[in-house]
Coordinates of C-alpha atoms and ligand atoms in Angstrom, one line a residue:
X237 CA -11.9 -98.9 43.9
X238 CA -13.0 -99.8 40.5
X239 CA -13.4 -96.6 38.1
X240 CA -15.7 -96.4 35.2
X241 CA -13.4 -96.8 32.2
X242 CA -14.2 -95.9 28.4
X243 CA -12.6 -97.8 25.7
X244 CA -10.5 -95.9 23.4
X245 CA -10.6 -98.8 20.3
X246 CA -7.4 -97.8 17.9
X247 CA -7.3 -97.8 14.6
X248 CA -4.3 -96.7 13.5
X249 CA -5.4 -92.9 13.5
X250 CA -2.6 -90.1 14.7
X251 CA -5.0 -88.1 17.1
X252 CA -5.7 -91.8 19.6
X253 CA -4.0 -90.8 22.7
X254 CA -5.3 -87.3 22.3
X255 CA -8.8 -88.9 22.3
X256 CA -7.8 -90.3 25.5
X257 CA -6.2 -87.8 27.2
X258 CA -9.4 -86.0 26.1
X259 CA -11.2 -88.5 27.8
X260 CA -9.5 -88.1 31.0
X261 CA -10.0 -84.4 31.1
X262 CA -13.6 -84.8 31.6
X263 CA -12.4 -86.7 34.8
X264 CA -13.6 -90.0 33.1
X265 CA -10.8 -93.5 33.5
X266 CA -10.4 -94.6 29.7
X267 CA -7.5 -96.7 28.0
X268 CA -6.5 -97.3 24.3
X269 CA -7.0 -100.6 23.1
X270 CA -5.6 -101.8 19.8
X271 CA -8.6 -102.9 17.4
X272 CA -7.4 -106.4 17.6
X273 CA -7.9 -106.5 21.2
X274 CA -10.7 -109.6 21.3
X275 CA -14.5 -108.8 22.2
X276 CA -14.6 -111.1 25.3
X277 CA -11.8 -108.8 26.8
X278 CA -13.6 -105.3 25.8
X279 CA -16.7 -107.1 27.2
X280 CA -15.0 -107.8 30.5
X281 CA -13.0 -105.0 31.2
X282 CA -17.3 -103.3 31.6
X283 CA -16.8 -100.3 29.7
X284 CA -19.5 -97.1 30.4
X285 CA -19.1 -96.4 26.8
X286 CA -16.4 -97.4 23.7
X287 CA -14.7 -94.7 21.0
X288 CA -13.7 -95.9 17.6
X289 CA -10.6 -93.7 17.2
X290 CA -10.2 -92.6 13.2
X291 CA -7.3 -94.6 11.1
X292 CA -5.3 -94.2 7.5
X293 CA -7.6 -96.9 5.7
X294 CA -11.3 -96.7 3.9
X295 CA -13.1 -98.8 5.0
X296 CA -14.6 -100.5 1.6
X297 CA -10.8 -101.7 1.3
X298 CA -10.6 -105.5 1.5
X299 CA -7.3 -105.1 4.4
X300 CA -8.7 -102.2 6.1
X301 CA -9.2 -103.0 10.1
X302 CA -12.9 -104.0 11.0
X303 CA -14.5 -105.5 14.4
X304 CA -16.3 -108.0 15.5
X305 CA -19.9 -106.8 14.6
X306 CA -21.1 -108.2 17.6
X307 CA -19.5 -105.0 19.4
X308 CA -22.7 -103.5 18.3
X309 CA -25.0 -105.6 20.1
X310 CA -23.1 -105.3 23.8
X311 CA -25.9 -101.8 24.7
X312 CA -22.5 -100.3 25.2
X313 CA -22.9 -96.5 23.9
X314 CA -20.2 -96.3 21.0
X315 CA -18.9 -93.0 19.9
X316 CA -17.2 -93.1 16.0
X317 CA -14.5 -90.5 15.4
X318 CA -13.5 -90.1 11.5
X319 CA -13.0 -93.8 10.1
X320 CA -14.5 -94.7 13.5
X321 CA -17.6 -93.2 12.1
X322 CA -17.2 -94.7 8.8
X323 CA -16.8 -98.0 10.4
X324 CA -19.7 -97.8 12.2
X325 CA -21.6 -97.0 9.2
X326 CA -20.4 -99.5 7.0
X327 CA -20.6 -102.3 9.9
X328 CA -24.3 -101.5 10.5
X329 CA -25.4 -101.2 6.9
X330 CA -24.8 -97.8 5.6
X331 CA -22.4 -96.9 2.4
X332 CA -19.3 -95.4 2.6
X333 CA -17.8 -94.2 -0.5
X334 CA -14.4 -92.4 -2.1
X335 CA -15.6 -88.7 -2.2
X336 CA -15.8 -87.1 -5.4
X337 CA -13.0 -84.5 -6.4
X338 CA -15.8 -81.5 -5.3
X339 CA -18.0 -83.0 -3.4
X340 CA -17.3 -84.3 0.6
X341 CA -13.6 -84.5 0.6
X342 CA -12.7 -82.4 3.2
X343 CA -9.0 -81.5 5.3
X344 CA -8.7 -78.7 7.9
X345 CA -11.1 -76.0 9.3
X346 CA -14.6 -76.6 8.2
X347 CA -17.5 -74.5 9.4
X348 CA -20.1 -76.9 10.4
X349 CA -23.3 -77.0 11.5
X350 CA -24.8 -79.2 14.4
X351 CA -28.6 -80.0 15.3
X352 CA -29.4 -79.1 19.1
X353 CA -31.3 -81.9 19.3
X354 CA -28.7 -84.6 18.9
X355 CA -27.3 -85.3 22.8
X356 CA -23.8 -84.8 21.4
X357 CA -24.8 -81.0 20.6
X358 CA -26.1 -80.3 23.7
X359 CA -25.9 -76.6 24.9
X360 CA -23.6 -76.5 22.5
X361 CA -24.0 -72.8 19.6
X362 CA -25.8 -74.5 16.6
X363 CA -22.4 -73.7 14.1
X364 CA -18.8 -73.8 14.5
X365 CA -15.6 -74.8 12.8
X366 CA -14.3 -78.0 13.1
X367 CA -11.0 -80.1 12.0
X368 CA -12.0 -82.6 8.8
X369 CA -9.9 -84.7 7.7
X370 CA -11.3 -87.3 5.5
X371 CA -11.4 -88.2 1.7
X372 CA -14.4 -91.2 2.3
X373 CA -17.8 -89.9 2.5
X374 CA -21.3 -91.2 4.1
X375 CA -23.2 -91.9 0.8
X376 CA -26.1 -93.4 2.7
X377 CA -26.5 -93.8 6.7
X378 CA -27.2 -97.0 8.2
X379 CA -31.0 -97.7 9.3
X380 CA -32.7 -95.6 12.4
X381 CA -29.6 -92.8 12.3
X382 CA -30.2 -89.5 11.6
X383 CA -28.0 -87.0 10.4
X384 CA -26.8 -84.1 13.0
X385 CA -24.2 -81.9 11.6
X386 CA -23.7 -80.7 8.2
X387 CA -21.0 -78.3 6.2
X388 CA -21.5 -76.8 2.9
X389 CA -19.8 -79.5 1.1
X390 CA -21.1 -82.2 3.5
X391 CA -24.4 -83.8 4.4
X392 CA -23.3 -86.1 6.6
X393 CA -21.0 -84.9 9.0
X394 CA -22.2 -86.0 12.0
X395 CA -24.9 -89.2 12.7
X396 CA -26.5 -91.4 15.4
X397 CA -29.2 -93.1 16.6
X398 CA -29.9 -92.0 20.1
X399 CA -31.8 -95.1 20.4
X400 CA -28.8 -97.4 20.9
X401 CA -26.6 -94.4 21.8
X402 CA -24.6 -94.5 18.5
X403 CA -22.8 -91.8 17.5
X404 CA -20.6 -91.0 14.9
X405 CA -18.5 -87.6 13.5
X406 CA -16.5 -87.1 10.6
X407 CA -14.2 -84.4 12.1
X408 CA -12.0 -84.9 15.3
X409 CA -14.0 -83.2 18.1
X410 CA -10.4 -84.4 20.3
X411 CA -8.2 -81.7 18.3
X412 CA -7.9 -77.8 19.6
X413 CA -8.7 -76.6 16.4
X414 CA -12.4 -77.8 16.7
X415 CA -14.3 -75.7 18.6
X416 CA -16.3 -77.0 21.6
X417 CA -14.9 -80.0 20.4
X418 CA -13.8 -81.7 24.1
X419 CA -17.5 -80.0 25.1
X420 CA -18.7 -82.5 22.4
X421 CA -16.7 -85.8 24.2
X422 CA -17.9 -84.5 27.7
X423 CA -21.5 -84.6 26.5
X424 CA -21.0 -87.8 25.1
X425 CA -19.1 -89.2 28.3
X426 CA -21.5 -87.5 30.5
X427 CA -25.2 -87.2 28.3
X428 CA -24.9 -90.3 26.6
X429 CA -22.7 -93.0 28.7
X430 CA -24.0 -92.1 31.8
X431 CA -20.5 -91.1 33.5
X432 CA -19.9 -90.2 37.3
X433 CA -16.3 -88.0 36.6
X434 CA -15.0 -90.3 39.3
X435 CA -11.1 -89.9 37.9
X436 CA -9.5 -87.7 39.6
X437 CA -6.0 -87.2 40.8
X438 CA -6.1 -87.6 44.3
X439 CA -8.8 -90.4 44.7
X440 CA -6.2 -92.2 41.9
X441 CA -3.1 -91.1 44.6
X442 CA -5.1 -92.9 47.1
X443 CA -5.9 -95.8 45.5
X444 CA -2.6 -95.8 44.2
X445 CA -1.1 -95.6 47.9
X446 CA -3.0 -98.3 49.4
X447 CA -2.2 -100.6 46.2
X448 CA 1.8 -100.2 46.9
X449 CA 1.5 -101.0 50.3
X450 CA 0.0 -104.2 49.8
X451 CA 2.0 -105.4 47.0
X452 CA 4.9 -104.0 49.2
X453 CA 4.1 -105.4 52.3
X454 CA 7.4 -105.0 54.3
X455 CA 9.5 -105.7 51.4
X456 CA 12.6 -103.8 50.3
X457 CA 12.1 -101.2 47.1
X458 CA 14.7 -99.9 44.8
X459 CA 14.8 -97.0 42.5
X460 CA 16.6 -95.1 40.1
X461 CA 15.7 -91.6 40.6
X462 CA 17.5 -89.7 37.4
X463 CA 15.7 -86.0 38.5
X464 CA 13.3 -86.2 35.8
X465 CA 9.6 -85.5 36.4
X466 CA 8.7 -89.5 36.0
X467 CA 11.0 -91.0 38.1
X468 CA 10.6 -88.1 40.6
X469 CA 7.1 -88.5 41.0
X470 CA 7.2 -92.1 41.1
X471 CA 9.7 -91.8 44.1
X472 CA 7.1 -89.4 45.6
X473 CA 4.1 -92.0 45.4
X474 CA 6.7 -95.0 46.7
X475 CA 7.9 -92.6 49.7
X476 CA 4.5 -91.8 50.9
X477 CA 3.5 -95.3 50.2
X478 CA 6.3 -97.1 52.0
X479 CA 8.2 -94.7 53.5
X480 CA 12.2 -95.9 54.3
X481 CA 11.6 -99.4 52.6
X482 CA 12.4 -97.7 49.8
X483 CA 15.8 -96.7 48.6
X484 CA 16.7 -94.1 45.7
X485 CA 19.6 -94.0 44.2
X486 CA 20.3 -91.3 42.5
X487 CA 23.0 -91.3 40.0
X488 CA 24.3 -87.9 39.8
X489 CA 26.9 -88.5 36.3
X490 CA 28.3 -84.7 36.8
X491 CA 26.3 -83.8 33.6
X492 CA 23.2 -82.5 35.0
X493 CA 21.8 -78.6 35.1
X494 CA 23.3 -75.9 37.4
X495 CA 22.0 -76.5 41.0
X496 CA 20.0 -79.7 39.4
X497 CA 21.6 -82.5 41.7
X498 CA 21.0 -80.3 45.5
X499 CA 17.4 -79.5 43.9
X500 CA 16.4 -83.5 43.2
X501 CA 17.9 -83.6 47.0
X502 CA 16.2 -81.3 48.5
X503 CA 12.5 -82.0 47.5
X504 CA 12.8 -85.8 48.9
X505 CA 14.3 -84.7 52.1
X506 CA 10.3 -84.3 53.1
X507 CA 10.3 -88.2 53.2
X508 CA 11.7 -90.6 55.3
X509 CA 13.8 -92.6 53.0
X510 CA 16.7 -93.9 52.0
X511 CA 17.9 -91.4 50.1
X512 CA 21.8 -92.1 48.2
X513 CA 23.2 -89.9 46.2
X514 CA 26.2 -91.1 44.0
X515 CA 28.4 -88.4 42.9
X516 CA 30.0 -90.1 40.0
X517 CA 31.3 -87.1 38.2
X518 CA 35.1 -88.2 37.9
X519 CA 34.2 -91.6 36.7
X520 CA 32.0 -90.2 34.1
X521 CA 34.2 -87.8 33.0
X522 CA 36.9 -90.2 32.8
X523 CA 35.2 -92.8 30.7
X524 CA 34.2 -90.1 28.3
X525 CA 37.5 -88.2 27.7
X526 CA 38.3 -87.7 24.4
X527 CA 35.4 -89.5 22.9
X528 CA 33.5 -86.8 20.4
X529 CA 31.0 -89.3 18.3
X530 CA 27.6 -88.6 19.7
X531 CA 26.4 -92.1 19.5
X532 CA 29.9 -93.3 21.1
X533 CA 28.8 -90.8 24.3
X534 CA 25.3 -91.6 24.3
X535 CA 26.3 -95.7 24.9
X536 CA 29.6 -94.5 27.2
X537 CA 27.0 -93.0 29.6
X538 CA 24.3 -95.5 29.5
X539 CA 26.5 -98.7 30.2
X540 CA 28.1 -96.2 33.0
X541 CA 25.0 -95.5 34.7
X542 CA 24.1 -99.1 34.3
X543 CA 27.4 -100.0 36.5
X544 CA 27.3 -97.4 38.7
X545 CA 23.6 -98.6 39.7
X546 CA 24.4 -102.3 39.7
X547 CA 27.1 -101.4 42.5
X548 CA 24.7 -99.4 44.4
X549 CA 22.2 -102.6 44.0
X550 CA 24.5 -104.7 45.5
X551 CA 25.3 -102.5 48.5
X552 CA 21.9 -102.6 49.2
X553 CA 21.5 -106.3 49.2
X554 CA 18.7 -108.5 47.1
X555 CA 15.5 -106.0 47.3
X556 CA 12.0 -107.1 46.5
X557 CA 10.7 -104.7 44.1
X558 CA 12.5 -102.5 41.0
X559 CA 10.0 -99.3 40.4
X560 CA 10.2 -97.7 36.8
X561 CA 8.8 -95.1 35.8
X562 CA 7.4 -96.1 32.7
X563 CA 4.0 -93.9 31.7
X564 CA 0.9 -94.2 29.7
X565 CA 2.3 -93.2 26.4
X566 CA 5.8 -95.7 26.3
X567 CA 2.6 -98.4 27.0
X568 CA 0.5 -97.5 23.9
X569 CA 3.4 -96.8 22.0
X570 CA 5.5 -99.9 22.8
X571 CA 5.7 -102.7 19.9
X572 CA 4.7 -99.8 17.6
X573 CA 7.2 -100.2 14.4
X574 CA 10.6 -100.7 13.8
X575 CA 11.4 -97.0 13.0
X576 CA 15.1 -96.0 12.1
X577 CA 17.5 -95.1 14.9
X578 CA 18.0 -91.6 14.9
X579 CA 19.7 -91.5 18.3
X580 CA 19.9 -94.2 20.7
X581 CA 17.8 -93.1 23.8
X582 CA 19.1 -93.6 27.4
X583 CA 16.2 -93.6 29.5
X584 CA 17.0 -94.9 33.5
X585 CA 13.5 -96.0 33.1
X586 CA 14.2 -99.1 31.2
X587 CA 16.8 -100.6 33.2
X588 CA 17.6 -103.9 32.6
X589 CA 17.7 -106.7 35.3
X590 CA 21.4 -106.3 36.4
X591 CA 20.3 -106.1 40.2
X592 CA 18.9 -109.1 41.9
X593 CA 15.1 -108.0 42.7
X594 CA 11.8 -110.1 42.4
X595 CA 9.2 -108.2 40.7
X596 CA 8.9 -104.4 39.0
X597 CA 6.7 -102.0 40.3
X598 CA 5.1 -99.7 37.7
X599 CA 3.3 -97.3 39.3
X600 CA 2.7 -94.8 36.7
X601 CA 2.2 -97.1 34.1
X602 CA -1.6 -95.9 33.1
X603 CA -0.9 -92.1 33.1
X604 CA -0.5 -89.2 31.0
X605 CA 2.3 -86.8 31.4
X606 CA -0.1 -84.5 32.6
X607 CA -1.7 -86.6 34.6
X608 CA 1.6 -87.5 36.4
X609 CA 2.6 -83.9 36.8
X610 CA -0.9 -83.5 38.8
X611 CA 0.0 -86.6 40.7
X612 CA 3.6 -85.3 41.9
X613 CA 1.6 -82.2 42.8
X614 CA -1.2 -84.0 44.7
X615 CA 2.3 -85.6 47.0
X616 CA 3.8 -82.3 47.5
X617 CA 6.8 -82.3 44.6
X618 CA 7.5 -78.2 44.1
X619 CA 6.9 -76.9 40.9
X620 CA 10.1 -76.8 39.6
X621 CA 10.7 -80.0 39.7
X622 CA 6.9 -81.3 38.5
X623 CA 6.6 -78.5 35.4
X624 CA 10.3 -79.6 34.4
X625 CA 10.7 -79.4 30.7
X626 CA 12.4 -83.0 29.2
X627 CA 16.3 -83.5 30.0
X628 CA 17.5 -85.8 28.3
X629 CA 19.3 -89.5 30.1
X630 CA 22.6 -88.6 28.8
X631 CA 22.3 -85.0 30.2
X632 CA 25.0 -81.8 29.3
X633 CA 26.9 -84.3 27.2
X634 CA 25.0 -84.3 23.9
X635 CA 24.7 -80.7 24.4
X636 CA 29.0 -80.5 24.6
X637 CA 29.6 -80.5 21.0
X638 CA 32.8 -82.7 20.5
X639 CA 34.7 -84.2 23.0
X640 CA 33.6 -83.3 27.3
X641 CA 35.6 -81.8 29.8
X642 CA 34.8 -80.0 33.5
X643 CA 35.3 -77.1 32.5
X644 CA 33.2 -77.1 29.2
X645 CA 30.3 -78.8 31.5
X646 CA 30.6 -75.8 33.6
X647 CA 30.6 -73.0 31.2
X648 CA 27.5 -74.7 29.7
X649 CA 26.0 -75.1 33.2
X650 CA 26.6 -71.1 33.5
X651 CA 25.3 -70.0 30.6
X652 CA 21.7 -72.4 30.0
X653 CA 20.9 -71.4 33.8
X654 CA 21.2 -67.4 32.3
X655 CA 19.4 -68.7 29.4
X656 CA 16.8 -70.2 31.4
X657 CA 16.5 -67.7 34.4
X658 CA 15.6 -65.0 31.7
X659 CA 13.0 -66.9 29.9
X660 CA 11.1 -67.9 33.3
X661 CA 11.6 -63.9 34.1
X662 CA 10.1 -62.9 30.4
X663 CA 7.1 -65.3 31.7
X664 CA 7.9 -67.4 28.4
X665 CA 8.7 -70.6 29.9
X666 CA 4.8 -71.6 29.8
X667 CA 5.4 -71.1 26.4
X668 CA 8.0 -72.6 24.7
X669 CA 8.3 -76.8 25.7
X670 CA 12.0 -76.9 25.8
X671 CA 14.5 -74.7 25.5
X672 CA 18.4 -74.7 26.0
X673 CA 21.8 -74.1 25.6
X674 CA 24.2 -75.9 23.7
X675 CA 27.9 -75.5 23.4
X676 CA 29.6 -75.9 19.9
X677 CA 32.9 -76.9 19.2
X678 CA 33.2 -73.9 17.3
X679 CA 35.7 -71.1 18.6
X680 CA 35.6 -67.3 17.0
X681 CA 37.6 -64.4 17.3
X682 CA 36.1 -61.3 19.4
X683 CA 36.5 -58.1 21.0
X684 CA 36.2 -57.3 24.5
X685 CA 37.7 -54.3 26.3
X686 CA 40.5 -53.6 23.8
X687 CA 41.4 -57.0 23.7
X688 CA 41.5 -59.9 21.3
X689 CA 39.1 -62.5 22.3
X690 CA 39.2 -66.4 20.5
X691 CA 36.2 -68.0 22.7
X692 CA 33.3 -70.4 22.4
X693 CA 30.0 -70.1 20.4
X694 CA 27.2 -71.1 22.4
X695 CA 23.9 -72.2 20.5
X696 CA 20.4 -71.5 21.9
X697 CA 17.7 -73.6 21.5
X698 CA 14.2 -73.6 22.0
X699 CA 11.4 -75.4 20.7
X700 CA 7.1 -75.8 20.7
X701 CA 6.1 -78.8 20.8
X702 CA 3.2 -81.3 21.5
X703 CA 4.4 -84.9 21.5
X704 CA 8.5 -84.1 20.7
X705 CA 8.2 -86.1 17.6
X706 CA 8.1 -82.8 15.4
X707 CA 8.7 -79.8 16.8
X708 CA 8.9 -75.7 15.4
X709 CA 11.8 -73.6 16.8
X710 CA 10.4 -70.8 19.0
X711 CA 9.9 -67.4 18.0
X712 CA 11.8 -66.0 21.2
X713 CA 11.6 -61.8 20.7
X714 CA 14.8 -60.3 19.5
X715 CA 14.6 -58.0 22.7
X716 CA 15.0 -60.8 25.0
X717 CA 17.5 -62.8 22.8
X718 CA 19.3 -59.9 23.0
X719 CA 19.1 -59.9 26.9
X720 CA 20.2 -63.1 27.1
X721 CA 22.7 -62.6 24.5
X722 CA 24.4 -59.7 26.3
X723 CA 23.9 -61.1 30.0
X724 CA 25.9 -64.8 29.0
X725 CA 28.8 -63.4 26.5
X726 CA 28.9 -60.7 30.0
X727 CA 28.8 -63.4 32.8
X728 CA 30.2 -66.5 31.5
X729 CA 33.5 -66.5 30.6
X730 CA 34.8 -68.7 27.6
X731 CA 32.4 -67.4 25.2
X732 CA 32.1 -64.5 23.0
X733 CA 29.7 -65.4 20.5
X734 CA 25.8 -66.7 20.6
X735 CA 23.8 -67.9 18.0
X736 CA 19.8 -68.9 17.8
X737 CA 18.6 -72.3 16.5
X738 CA 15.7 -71.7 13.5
X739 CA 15.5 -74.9 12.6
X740 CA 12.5 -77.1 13.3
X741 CA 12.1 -81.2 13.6
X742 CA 12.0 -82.2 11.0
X743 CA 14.8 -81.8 9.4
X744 CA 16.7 -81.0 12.7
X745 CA 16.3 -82.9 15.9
X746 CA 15.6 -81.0 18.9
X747 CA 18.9 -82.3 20.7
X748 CA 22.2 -81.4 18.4
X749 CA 23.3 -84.7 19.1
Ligands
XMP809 P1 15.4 -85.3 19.7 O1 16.8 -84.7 19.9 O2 15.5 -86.7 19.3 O3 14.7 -85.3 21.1 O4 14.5 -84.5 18.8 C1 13.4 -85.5 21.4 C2 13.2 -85.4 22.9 O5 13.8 -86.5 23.5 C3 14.7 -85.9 24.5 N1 15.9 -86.9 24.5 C4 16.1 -87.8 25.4 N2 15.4 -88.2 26.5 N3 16.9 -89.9 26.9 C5 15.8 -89.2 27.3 O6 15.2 -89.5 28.3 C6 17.7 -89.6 25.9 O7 18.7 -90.2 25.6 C7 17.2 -88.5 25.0 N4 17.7 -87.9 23.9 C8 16.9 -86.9 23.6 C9 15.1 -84.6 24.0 O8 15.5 -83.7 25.1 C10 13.7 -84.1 23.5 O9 12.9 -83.7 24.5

């Protein structure tokens, strides 16, 4: 089945796949689509309605991204966010200028005032605030628009012509801070384009489903299951899909939470697959003895997990089909930049093709994180392993400060599963996006009983975050820091000594190493 989609048309701005995921929210198919994408494509993918996301540029520059006019004549209902807007006015014969110093330059929380009559508005209170951020200003709307929303320093904050179902806004309905602001995209998706909400989770699981099986057919399916929520959830869809035609191999590199390995286990047991479990601890261990350099552990493990797989491949014989569990976001964002390596990312999604197969299966390729979470809820996955905050590929071992041993692995396993039991008991694990324990290198003398103690110093981390590009360290209550403080240096021997993380991302990363 063929759902309605909305265009999501990029401009560069850093709020697109919020728009989106916006979008999707209001139960409506959409994808981003970079502003070069060509009309004849935009035209045949049939969208219900298209939204010009905002950008970095003014449009009045000579090298600032425009579209083909023409965009304009399709009868498509076209939504302008920011420079969206701007574009849209400019394109269709309005002026767009710098704003003056004191005039409609405007950045942050701006109360703003909407007419009721404007579709976008609808049942909607008449004021609110909203998030601005724009220094170019609507001198003079394009013919047949109206203006519909105002601020005190701003005449023009808000346009269209209902007519043609144009629309335009200068602040970003998409971000929390404006209120009523997804109210504003549903109206839009709903009032204005017409749409039927038919995106929803389990109609996509079924689609999904019958797509697998016949791509599949009988053929043989292979796949990396590394216990995060992607891969897990694409395992889920593939077992319900094809049931023992498909084999997961899961690596398990002796690195990995307390309990983490039998969990992953357990929760595909449900399924009649082939389920292998490689314990590959000692070889893991082996190949990183010694080795301290973070970026020296982080390649250690990848090209390990890489061979341990490959063998595992071959046991299996040629298969048909290699699933990843690449989502929505690694789609939009791939080809985006040449950005500095901060730390060289082992993800088992992007295995290379070591292990003879014919085609790879995607199957999560157009969704959110969210989204997927829903999805490995709609198959049955248990929470823990669907709400999962991020692990990271190379597991405990860039969280083992210096060089890796068993024993080190299992005093950190001890004490982040104290760590983490206590914040899921404090109820602040809806909270705070990821949070852990890390074990310095960094011994200290103690006291316990009447002895002399010269013991570990474990680091605790957690973080709030949206995207994990930035992230502020989380204001945990001394209370239950102190819990957890008292409970590990208690229960797990080998430390005497825990600190707390403040620093945020930038300048720290979330991961020590
Ligand atoms: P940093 O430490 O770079 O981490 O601020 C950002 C996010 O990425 C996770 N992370 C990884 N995830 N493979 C992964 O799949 C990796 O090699 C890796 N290294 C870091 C980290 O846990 C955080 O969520």
């Amino acid at each position: 089945m063929k759902h309605q989609t909305v265009i999501v048309l990029d401009f560069g701005g850093q709020y697109n796949q919020l728009i989106a995921r916006r979008v999707r929210e209001c139960s409506v198919y959409c994808e981003v689509k970079p502003y070069t994408t060509p009309l004849s494509e935009i035209k045949a993918m049939e969208p219900i309605g298209i939204i010009f996301t905002g950008g970095p540029n003014s449009v009045y520059e000579a090298e600032a991204p425009h579209y083909d006019p023409e965009i304009f004549n399709l009868g498509i209902p076209i939504l302008g966010i920011c420079y969206g807007c701007q574009l849209m006015a400019h394109t269709l014969g309005g002026q767009v200028t710098a704003a003056q110093e004191d005039t409609a330059r405007e950045y942050g929380k701006t109360m703003t005032y909407f007419h009721s009559s404007c579709k976008l508005f609808k049942d909607l209170p008449l004021e609110g605030i909203t998030w601005m951020s724009h220094g170019d200003y609507m001198a003079r709307v394009p013919e047949g628009f109206q203006l519909v929303a105002q601020t005190d320093m701003c005449p023009t904050a808000a346009i269209c012509d209902e007519s043609r179902g144009f629309y335009g806004v200068q602040f970003h309905p998409e971000v929390n801070h404006t209120e009523n602001g997804v109210k504003m995209i549903r109206n839009f998706l709903y009032e204005v384009c017409g749409a039927a909400g038919d995106w929803t989770m389990g109609d996509y699981c079924r689609t999904a489903i019958a797509a697998i099986r016949e791509k599949v057919g009988s053929g043989k399916v292979l796949l990396a299951l590394s216990g995060g929520v992607d891969s897990s959830v694409a395992a889920a869809l593939l077992a319900e899909a094809v049931g023992n035609q498909l084999t997961c191999v899961f690596v398990d590199h002796g690195l990995m939470r307390k309990n983490e390995g039998d969990e992953v286990e357990a929760a595909f047991k449900k399924w009649d697959i082939n389920f292998v479990r490689v314990d590959a601890e000692t070889r893991f261990l082996l190949k990183l003895a010694g080795v301290a350099e973070p970026e020296q552990k982080r390649k250690i493990i990848g090209e390990e997990f890489i061979r341990v797989f490959e063998e595992e491949g071959k046991k299996i014989g040629s298969v048909d089909y290699l699933v990843q569990g690449t989502i929505y976001p690694d789609v939009i964002e791939s080809g985006a930049g040449d950005a500095a390596t901060i730390k060289s990312h082992h993800n088992v999604g992007g295995l290379p093709d070591y292990v003879d197969f014919k085609e790879i299966i995607e199957p999560l390729r157009m969704l959110f994180k969210d989204e997927v979470r829903q999805l490995g809820r709609e198959l049955g996955l248990p929470d823990y392993l669907v709400q999962r905050q991020p692990f990271p590929g190379p597991g405990l071992a860039i969280r083992i400060i210096g060089d890796i041993t068993k024993e080190k692995a299992d005093t950190l396993r001890d004490a982040d599963a104290i760590f983490r039991e206590e914040i899921a008991a404090a109820g602040w694990d809806t909270q705070i996006s990821q949070y852990f324990a890390v074990l310095t290198n960094r011994r200290s003398v103690g006291v316990m009983g009447d002895g002399r103690t010269y013991d570990y110093t474990l680091a605790l981390r957690g973080v709030t975050t949206s995207d994990f590009m930035t992230a502020d360290w989380a204001r945990i209550p001394y209370d239950l820091l102190d819990k957890i403080s008292v409970r590990i240096v208690n229960e797990v021997k080998g430390i005497n000594r825990i600190v707390y993380d403040i620093t945020s991302k930038p300048p720290a990363t979330i991961e020590w190493e």
